[in-house]
Tab-separated table of C-alpha atoms and ligand atoms in Angstrom:
chain	number	residue	atom	x	y	z
A	1	MET	CA	25.823	-16.141	-16.692
A	2	SER	CA	23.966	-16.286	-13.400
A	3	LYS	CA	20.595	-17.965	-13.337
A	4	VAL	CA	18.972	-15.282	-11.171
A	5	LEU	CA	19.485	-11.586	-10.836
A	6	GLU	CA	21.592	-10.770	-7.824
A	7	THR	CA	19.262	-8.259	-6.200
A	8	ARG	CA	15.601	-8.790	-6.911
A	9	LEU	CA	12.161	-8.417	-5.415
A	10	GLU	CA	10.358	-11.711	-5.762
A	11	ILE	CA	6.591	-11.546	-6.052
A	12	ASP	CA	4.604	-14.550	-4.885
A	13	LEU	CA	1.087	-14.582	-6.321
A	14	GLY	CA	0.209	-17.639	-4.238
A	15	ALA	CA	0.728	-15.557	-1.099
A	16	LEU	CA	-1.457	-12.829	-2.609
A	17	GLU	CA	-4.223	-15.374	-3.150
A	18	THR	CA	-3.925	-16.670	0.414
A	19	ASN	CA	-4.228	-13.145	1.817
A	20	PHE	CA	-7.069	-12.273	-0.520
A	21	ASN	CA	-9.023	-15.349	0.543
A	22	LEU	CA	-8.338	-14.705	4.217
A	23	LEU	CA	-9.785	-11.196	3.918
A	24	LYS	CA	-12.782	-12.545	2.000
A	25	SER	CA	-13.449	-15.004	4.796
A	26	TYR	CA	-14.201	-12.049	7.101
A	27	LEU	CA	-16.807	-10.684	4.734
A	28	SER	CA	-20.243	-11.537	3.536
A	29	PRO	CA	-20.069	-13.060	0.026
A	30	LYS	CA	-21.900	-10.131	-1.525
A	31	THR	CA	-19.424	-7.533	-0.247
A	32	LYS	CA	-17.234	-6.224	-3.047
A	33	MET	CA	-13.476	-6.192	-2.798
A	34	MET	CA	-11.483	-3.203	-3.973
A	35	GLY	CA	-7.805	-4.057	-4.317
A	36	VAL	CA	-5.592	-1.078	-3.516
A	37	VAL	CA	-2.632	-1.041	-5.919
A	38	LYS	CA	-1.310	2.485	-5.380
A	39	ALA	CA	2.427	3.159	-5.253
A	40	SER	CA	3.218	0.273	-7.637
A	41	ALA	CA	1.038	-2.048	-5.578
A	42	TYR	CA	2.875	-1.226	-2.349
A	43	GLY	CA	6.255	-1.448	-3.999
A	44	THR	CA	5.651	-4.611	-6.018
A	45	ASP	CA	4.156	-4.146	-9.516
A	46	SER	CA	0.723	-2.662	-10.042
A	47	ILE	CA	0.036	-4.376	-13.354
A	48	ILE	CA	0.981	-7.890	-12.226
A	49	ILE	CA	-0.826	-7.491	-8.915
A	50	GLY	CA	-3.798	-5.560	-10.307
A	51	LYS	CA	-4.474	-8.131	-12.994
A	52	HIS	CA	-4.095	-10.999	-10.578
A	53	LEU	CA	-6.447	-9.414	-8.045
A	54	VAL	CA	-9.085	-9.105	-10.759
A	55	LYS	CA	-8.548	-12.763	-11.591
A	56	LEU	CA	-8.984	-13.643	-7.906
A	57	GLY	CA	-12.297	-11.797	-7.843
A	58	ALA	CA	-11.598	-8.176	-6.923
A	59	GLN	CA	-14.371	-6.192	-8.598
A	60	HIS	CA	-12.629	-2.824	-8.212
A	61	LEU	CA	-9.087	-1.477	-7.962
A	62	ALA	CA	-7.803	1.743	-6.418
A	63	VAL	CA	-4.763	3.917	-7.036
A	64	ALA	CA	-3.564	7.223	-5.642
A	65	TYR	CA	-2.970	9.172	-8.851
A	66	ILE	CA	-4.514	9.351	-12.290
A	67	ASP	CA	-1.350	8.239	-14.100
A	68	GLU	CA	-1.293	5.084	-11.967
A	69	GLY	CA	-4.792	4.336	-13.243
A	70	VAL	CA	-3.821	5.107	-16.836
A	71	ARG	CA	-1.015	2.522	-16.622
A	72	LEU	CA	-3.515	-0.129	-15.553
A	73	ARG	CA	-5.935	0.791	-18.344
A	74	LYS	CA	-3.144	0.644	-20.923
A	75	ALA	CA	-2.280	-2.819	-19.630
A	76	GLY	CA	-5.848	-3.914	-20.301
A	77	VAL	CA	-7.451	-3.678	-16.857
A	78	GLU	CA	-11.167	-3.047	-17.328
A	79	VAL	CA	-12.679	-3.035	-13.827
A	80	PRO	CA	-13.623	0.296	-12.190
A	81	ILE	CA	-10.531	2.070	-10.833
A	82	LEU	CA	-10.956	4.566	-8.017
A	83	VAL	CA	-8.376	7.365	-7.882
A	84	PHE	CA	-7.884	8.553	-4.296
A	85	TYR	CA	-6.084	11.828	-5.083
A	86	PRO	CA	-6.997	12.943	-8.600
A	87	GLN	CA	-5.232	16.118	-9.714
A	88	LEU	CA	-7.044	18.659	-11.875
A	89	GLU	CA	-3.999	18.890	-14.167
A	90	GLU	CA	-4.610	15.326	-15.312
A	91	ILE	CA	-8.364	15.412	-15.427
A	92	GLN	CA	-8.485	14.861	-19.177
A	93	ASN	CA	-6.947	11.426	-18.659
A	94	LEU	CA	-9.297	10.687	-15.803
A	95	VAL	CA	-12.278	11.088	-18.097
A	96	GLY	CA	-10.538	9.689	-21.189
A	97	TYR	CA	-9.491	6.492	-19.444
A	98	GLN	CA	-12.762	6.128	-17.537
A	99	LEU	CA	-11.247	6.320	-14.096
A	100	THR	CA	-13.405	7.077	-11.079
A	101	PRO	CA	-12.398	10.085	-8.991
A	102	SER	CA	-12.607	10.401	-5.261
A	103	VAL	CA	-14.189	13.822	-4.759
A	104	TYR	CA	-13.587	15.824	-1.590
A	105	THR	CA	-13.724	19.470	-2.706
A	106	HIS	CA	-16.200	21.615	-4.620
A	107	HIS	CA	-13.228	22.989	-6.512
A	108	PHE	CA	-12.459	19.583	-7.999
A	109	LEU	CA	-16.113	18.918	-8.819
A	110	GLU	CA	-16.255	22.194	-10.757
A	111	GLY	CA	-13.104	21.268	-12.681
A	112	LEU	CA	-14.566	17.873	-13.493
A	113	CYS	CA	-17.798	19.406	-14.801
A	114	GLN	CA	-15.848	21.858	-16.963
A	115	GLU	CA	-13.863	18.983	-18.430
A	116	LEU	CA	-16.994	16.952	-19.134
A	117	LYS	CA	-18.187	19.650	-21.532
A	118	HIS	CA	-15.452	18.485	-23.910
A	119	HIS	CA	-16.398	14.809	-23.741
A	120	GLN	CA	-19.221	12.840	-25.274
A	121	VAL	CA	-19.825	10.772	-22.138
A	122	ASP	CA	-23.335	10.624	-20.705
A	123	SER	CA	-22.273	10.531	-17.096
A	124	VAL	CA	-19.284	10.063	-14.844
A	125	GLY	CA	-19.441	8.190	-11.575
A	126	ILE	CA	-17.706	9.732	-8.581
A	127	HIS	CA	-17.046	8.506	-5.053
A	128	ILE	CA	-17.672	11.202	-2.489
A	129	LYS	CA	-15.168	11.152	0.330
A	130	ILE	CA	-16.340	12.081	3.802
A	131	ASN	CA	-14.021	13.096	6.630
A	132	THR	CA	-15.000	11.221	9.774
A	133	GLY	CA	-11.901	11.899	11.864
A	134	LEU	CA	-8.711	11.242	9.944
A	135	ASN	CA	-8.685	14.930	9.025
A	136	ARG	CA	-6.832	14.321	5.817
A	137	LEU	CA	-9.181	14.478	2.811
A	138	GLY	CA	-12.953	14.581	2.732
A	139	PHE	CA	-16.049	16.731	3.033
A	140	GLU	CA	-17.344	17.422	6.524
A	141	LEU	CA	-20.723	16.107	7.657
A	142	THR	CA	-21.904	19.716	7.786
A	143	GLU	CA	-21.347	20.000	4.030
A	144	LEU	CA	-23.747	17.272	2.922
A	145	ASP	CA	-26.462	19.699	1.755
A	146	SER	CA	-24.046	21.725	-0.316
A	147	ILE	CA	-22.538	18.600	-1.948
A	148	LEU	CA	-25.983	17.324	-2.839
A	149	GLU	CA	-26.960	20.672	-4.300
A	150	HIS	CA	-23.778	20.773	-6.357
A	151	ILE	CA	-24.327	17.254	-7.666
A	152	HIS	CA	-27.970	17.891	-8.499
A	153	SER	CA	-26.929	20.909	-10.549
A	154	GLU	CA	-24.709	18.769	-12.789
A	155	LYS	CA	-26.563	16.260	-14.933
A	156	LYS	CA	-23.447	14.340	-15.959
A	157	ILE	CA	-22.297	13.581	-12.397
A	158	LYS	CA	-23.501	10.409	-10.709
A	159	VAL	CA	-22.643	9.330	-7.197
A	160	ALA	CA	-21.245	5.825	-7.645
A	161	GLY	CA	-19.938	5.671	-4.099
A	162	VAL	CA	-19.703	7.341	-0.717
A	163	PHE	CA	-16.734	6.507	1.446
A	164	SER	CA	-14.512	7.431	4.346
A	165	HIS	CA	-11.180	6.284	5.746
A	166	LEU	CA	-10.370	4.971	9.223
A	167	ALA	CA	-7.537	6.503	11.224
A	168	ALA	CA	-6.607	3.686	13.597
A	169	SER	CA	-8.524	0.547	12.686
A	170	GLY	CA	-5.634	-1.706	13.738
A	171	ASN	CA	-5.283	-0.150	17.182
A	172	LYS	CA	-7.148	-1.760	20.090
A	173	ASP	CA	-6.818	1.394	22.183
A	174	GLU	CA	-8.771	3.355	19.605
A	175	VAL	CA	-11.811	1.122	19.233
A	176	GLU	CA	-14.171	3.819	20.495
A	177	PHE	CA	-12.763	6.336	18.056
A	178	THR	CA	-13.117	3.909	15.159
A	179	LYS	CA	-16.706	3.153	16.132
A	180	ALA	CA	-17.425	6.872	16.202
A	181	GLN	CA	-15.955	7.193	12.711
A	182	ILE	CA	-18.177	4.372	11.523
A	183	SER	CA	-21.313	5.961	12.942
A	184	LYS	CA	-20.473	9.336	11.411
A	185	PHE	CA	-20.058	7.550	8.128
A	186	GLU	CA	-23.426	5.861	8.572
A	187	GLU	CA	-24.961	9.273	9.009
A	188	ALA	CA	-23.496	10.515	5.726
A	189	ARG	CA	-24.497	7.341	3.982
A	190	SER	CA	-28.120	7.486	5.073
A	191	TYR	CA	-28.264	11.132	4.033
A	192	PHE	CA	-27.350	10.194	0.463
A	193	LYS	CA	-29.619	7.142	0.575
A	194	THR	CA	-32.502	9.422	1.419
A	195	HIS	CA	-31.708	12.103	-1.129
A	196	LEU	CA	-30.525	10.164	-4.175
A	197	ASN	CA	-33.020	8.192	-6.209
A	198	TYR	CA	-30.435	5.599	-7.279
A	199	THR	CA	-28.064	3.228	-5.504
A	200	PHE	CA	-24.396	3.760	-4.784
A	201	LYS	CA	-21.667	1.839	-2.967
A	202	SER	CA	-20.625	2.640	0.596
A	203	HIS	CA	-17.201	1.737	1.936
A	204	ILE	CA	-14.996	2.587	4.905
A	205	CYS	CA	-12.832	-0.438	5.770
A	206	ASN	CA	-9.142	-0.661	4.943
A	207	SER	CA	-7.229	-3.872	5.733
A	208	SER	CA	-7.352	-3.535	9.507
A	209	GLY	CA	-10.960	-2.413	9.248
A	210	ILE	CA	-11.804	-5.711	7.534
A	211	LEU	CA	-9.973	-7.750	10.163
A	212	ASN	CA	-11.239	-5.867	13.228
A	213	PHE	CA	-14.545	-4.286	12.219
A	214	PRO	CA	-16.024	-6.641	9.621
A	215	GLU	CA	-19.481	-5.473	10.744
A	216	ALA	CA	-18.615	-2.204	8.952
A	217	GLU	CA	-18.083	-3.914	5.593
A	218	PHE	CA	-21.021	-2.035	3.982
A	219	ASP	CA	-21.056	-2.721	0.207
A	220	MET	CA	-17.338	-2.810	-0.383
A	221	VAL	CA	-13.954	-2.829	1.382
A	222	ARG	CA	-10.619	-1.380	0.295
A	223	ALA	CA	-7.809	-3.808	1.004
A	224	GLY	CA	-4.184	-2.719	0.756
A	225	ILE	CA	-1.441	-3.745	3.133
A	226	ALA	CA	-2.997	-7.062	4.178
A	227	LEU	CA	-3.058	-8.242	0.564
A	228	TYR	CA	0.700	-7.790	0.550
A	229	GLY	CA	1.088	-9.757	3.748
A	230	TYR	CA	1.422	-7.190	6.507
A	231	GLY	CA	-0.879	-6.016	9.253
A	232	ASN	CA	-1.001	-3.133	11.661
A	233	ASN	CA	-0.365	-5.231	14.750
A	234	PRO	CA	1.282	-8.591	15.488
A	235	THR	CA	-2.007	-10.521	15.570
A	236	GLU	CA	-2.987	-9.361	12.112
A	237	HIS	CA	0.489	-9.853	10.857
A	238	LYS	CA	0.657	-13.511	11.945
A	239	MET	CA	-2.318	-14.418	9.770
A	240	LEU	CA	-0.798	-13.085	6.560
A	241	LYS	CA	1.894	-14.123	4.101
A	242	ALA	CA	4.485	-11.764	2.654
A	243	VAL	CA	4.009	-11.367	-1.098
A	244	ALA	CA	7.312	-9.609	-1.729
A	245	SER	CA	10.704	-11.013	-0.781
A	246	LEU	CA	13.784	-8.884	-1.263
A	247	LYS	CA	16.701	-11.129	-2.110
A	248	THR	CA	20.314	-10.663	-3.003
A	249	VAL	CA	23.626	-12.527	-2.841
A	250	ILE	CA	26.903	-12.142	-1.023
A	251	ALA	CA	29.086	-9.973	-3.264
A	252	GLN	CA	32.239	-10.376	-1.185
A	253	LEU	CA	33.379	-12.020	2.036
A	254	ARG	CA	36.293	-10.939	4.191
A	255	THR	CA	37.744	-11.646	7.598
A	256	ILE	CA	38.640	-8.664	9.748
A	257	GLN	CA	40.631	-8.516	12.967
A	258	LYS	CA	39.870	-7.106	16.408
A	259	GLY	CA	39.878	-3.278	16.152
A	260	ASP	CA	39.181	-3.186	12.421
A	261	SER	CA	36.129	-1.161	11.394
A	262	VAL	CA	33.436	-1.550	8.763
A	263	GLY	CA	31.934	1.105	6.513
A	264	TYR	CA	31.661	4.878	6.480
A	265	GLU	CA	32.351	6.713	9.711
A	266	ARG	CA	33.757	3.433	11.118
A	267	LYS	CA	30.502	2.803	12.994
A	268	PHE	CA	31.220	-0.897	13.495
A	269	LYS	CA	34.428	-1.921	15.249
A	270	ALA	CA	35.238	-5.603	15.579
A	271	GLU	CA	35.727	-6.877	19.114
A	272	LYS	CA	37.201	-10.091	17.792
A	273	THR	CA	38.133	-11.696	14.481
A	274	SER	CA	34.953	-11.406	12.401
A	275	LYS	CA	33.612	-12.514	9.057
A	276	ILE	CA	31.941	-9.706	7.129
A	277	ALA	CA	29.843	-10.085	3.971
A	278	THR	CA	29.039	-7.256	1.589
A	279	LEU	CA	25.621	-7.246	-0.090
A	280	PRO	CA	24.951	-5.369	-3.328
A	281	LEU	CA	22.072	-3.219	-2.161
A	282	GLY	CA	21.876	-0.027	-0.188
A	283	TYR	CA	19.787	3.017	0.589
A	284	ALA	CA	19.403	3.865	-3.104
A	285	ASP	CA	17.585	0.541	-3.397
A	286	GLY	CA	15.313	1.459	-0.515
A	287	ILE	CA	17.139	-0.026	2.457
A	288	SER	CA	17.072	2.972	4.742
A	289	ARG	CA	20.040	3.944	6.895
A	290	ILE	CA	17.812	3.351	9.929
A	291	PHE	CA	18.404	-0.356	9.349
A	292	GLY	CA	22.140	0.001	9.794
A	293	ASN	CA	24.220	-0.511	12.902
A	294	GLY	CA	22.561	-3.698	14.085
A	295	LYS	CA	18.950	-2.508	13.802
A	296	ALA	CA	18.013	-5.058	11.183
A	297	HIS	CA	19.238	-8.459	10.189
A	298	VAL	CA	18.983	-10.508	7.044
A	299	LEU	CA	18.583	-14.238	6.606
A	300	ILE	CA	21.407	-16.285	5.153
A	301	ASN	CA	21.437	-20.072	4.963
A	302	GLY	CA	18.724	-20.109	7.627
A	303	LYS	CA	20.699	-17.910	10.045
A	304	LYS	CA	20.147	-14.297	11.022
A	305	ALA	CA	22.994	-11.903	10.331
A	306	PRO	CA	22.893	-8.277	11.540
A	307	ILE	CA	23.607	-5.338	9.270
A	308	VAL	CA	26.758	-3.753	10.659
A	309	GLY	CA	27.955	-0.199	10.246
A	310	ASN	CA	26.174	2.429	8.180
A	311	VAL	CA	24.162	1.357	5.152
A	312	CYS	CA	25.860	2.713	1.992
A	313	MET	CA	24.189	3.905	-1.194
A	314	ASP	CA	24.688	0.695	-3.182
A	315	THR	CA	25.900	-1.766	-0.581
A	316	LEU	CA	25.590	-2.828	3.004
A	317	MET	CA	27.647	-5.096	5.201
A	318	ILE	CA	26.487	-7.915	7.442
A	319	ASN	CA	28.258	-9.799	10.191
A	320	VAL	CA	28.347	-13.484	9.283
A	321	THR	CA	30.792	-14.623	11.945
A	322	GLY	CA	29.997	-18.254	12.738
A	323	ILE	CA	27.650	-18.630	9.757
A	324	ASP	CA	28.590	-21.120	7.072
A	325	CYS	CA	28.420	-19.116	3.831
A	326	GLU	CA	30.272	-18.302	0.620
A	327	GLU	CA	30.419	-15.535	-1.954
A	328	GLY	CA	27.386	-15.890	-4.225
A	329	ASP	CA	25.160	-17.391	-1.519
A	330	GLU	CA	21.588	-16.168	-1.467
A	331	VAL	CA	20.414	-13.712	1.179
A	332	GLU	CA	16.840	-12.832	2.116
A	333	VAL	CA	16.795	-9.204	3.228
A	334	PHE	CA	13.132	-9.478	4.136
A	335	GLY	CA	10.187	-11.477	2.937
A	336	LYS	CA	8.527	-14.810	3.400
A	337	ASN	CA	10.928	-16.258	5.949
A	338	HIS	CA	11.522	-13.225	8.038
A	339	THR	CA	9.714	-9.964	7.744
A	340	VAL	CA	10.342	-6.299	8.280
A	341	LEU	CA	8.422	-6.634	11.526
A	342	ASP	CA	11.287	-8.693	12.933
A	343	PHE	CA	13.541	-5.663	12.682
A	344	ASP	CA	14.454	-3.825	15.864
A	345	ILE	CA	13.479	-0.393	14.646
A	346	GLU	CA	10.810	0.424	17.236
A	347	GLN	CA	8.529	3.231	16.081
A	348	GLN	CA	10.820	4.488	13.331
A	349	THR	CA	9.022	2.987	10.378
A	350	ILE	CA	6.153	0.699	9.401
A	351	PRO	CA	5.878	-2.132	6.856
A	352	TYR	CA	3.965	0.199	4.489
A	353	GLU	CA	6.985	2.467	4.270
A	354	VAL	CA	9.616	-0.246	4.003
A	355	ILE	CA	7.955	-2.118	1.162
A	356	THR	CA	6.887	0.920	-0.858
A	357	ARG	CA	10.417	2.310	-0.790
A	358	ILE	CA	12.122	-0.532	-2.642
A	359	SER	CA	13.360	1.456	-5.594
A	360	GLN	CA	12.693	0.827	-9.251
A	361	ARG	CA	16.282	-0.218	-9.856
A	362	VAL	CA	15.503	-3.473	-8.053
A	363	THR	CA	14.120	-5.886	-10.629
A	364	ARG	CA	10.717	-7.393	-9.859
A	365	VAL	CA	10.422	-11.096	-10.670
A	366	LEU	CA	7.485	-13.459	-10.399
A	367	VAL	CA	8.091	-16.722	-8.572
B	401	PLP	C1	-4.060	3.339	1.084
B	401	PLP	C2	-5.518	3.415	1.319
B	401	PLP	C3	-6.268	2.257	1.617
B	401	PLP	C4	-5.638	0.915	1.909
B	401	PLP	O1	-5.272	0.909	3.262
B	401	PLP	P1	-4.526	-0.372	3.921
B	401	PLP	O2	-4.333	0.033	5.339
B	401	PLP	O3	-3.248	-0.519	3.192
B	401	PLP	O4	-5.435	-1.521	3.743
B	401	PLP	C5	-7.650	2.377	1.675
B	401	PLP	N1	-8.250	3.570	1.499
B	401	PLP	C6	-7.565	4.713	1.253
B	401	PLP	C7	-8.304	5.981	1.084
B	401	PLP	C8	-6.182	4.673	1.168
B	401	PLP	O5	-5.497	5.812	0.944
């Protein structure tokens, strides 16, 4: 029996702590940290990561969907959980599990109020989302009066937060745009400060916002990608440590001759005698075909080996010519020692996408 699973995603909570503390060092001590654990904590494990973030001092968590929040509640997480995209179909669970909705339409607010008629709760806190330029989700600044009116008409609704989301906080060429987003947000925030007779939390910064615009920390920040060890540009990236490492082993080794090909469609043709290793993971595990044909490499015994030919569903092949290795040797596909940012894939993907796509059939293990 093998001591470790062949293909596994290793989760390093020490790296999470390092990243968490680095982000905190940019902030005033009183600023609250919301740990974003949507999409299985960026492809890792939302319960392991969520619980550990709370232990590290995150006062809030955030998910995309209600059922992601329900999972955390069932696992015993008690801190406030913001749901970025709550669906009316699941609103009963939102209220039942005391999750906090992001609200960006009147339609949703009406549905929430209807639902509250069936619950004994005194009040439900919501975070109002304001669109300041991302043009994705959020009320416009011109709608502030109508939101306030709607909220005042519903006794059970309390504004626990007002927030917005930055479009390009990691991009130096868009500093002016980001600053404009921040000042629009300030406008919305002071409107609610003036018109509500209680306090609420304001927040706009995502990871790159924290690192590049810490002056916009307001009461709370929402950290995602940086907690997992990736940034939106090389400078940010260098400061962080990868939490997840995708590892596997060599399933088979073979030597091929000049003119022999590797994989479907014969995309790789050997120019000389070559040593080829097959790894037991493929696009069904989340290693996209864009990584094939030399675009990405893996690390084996400290050496980089390129993926050759097309990535298959359950396997991929690497060229290990000149690398001392054997069947069963460990391979780091990406992670601590070399990251997805080292891949030569230009603008075709981003770390967010690569790490969130590692499929559920890859076992997650804590190291
Ligand atoms: C995903 C998300 C975040 C986290 O963003 P990162 O860039 O990963 O830090 C914050 N806020 C909202 C609304 C999000 O959807």
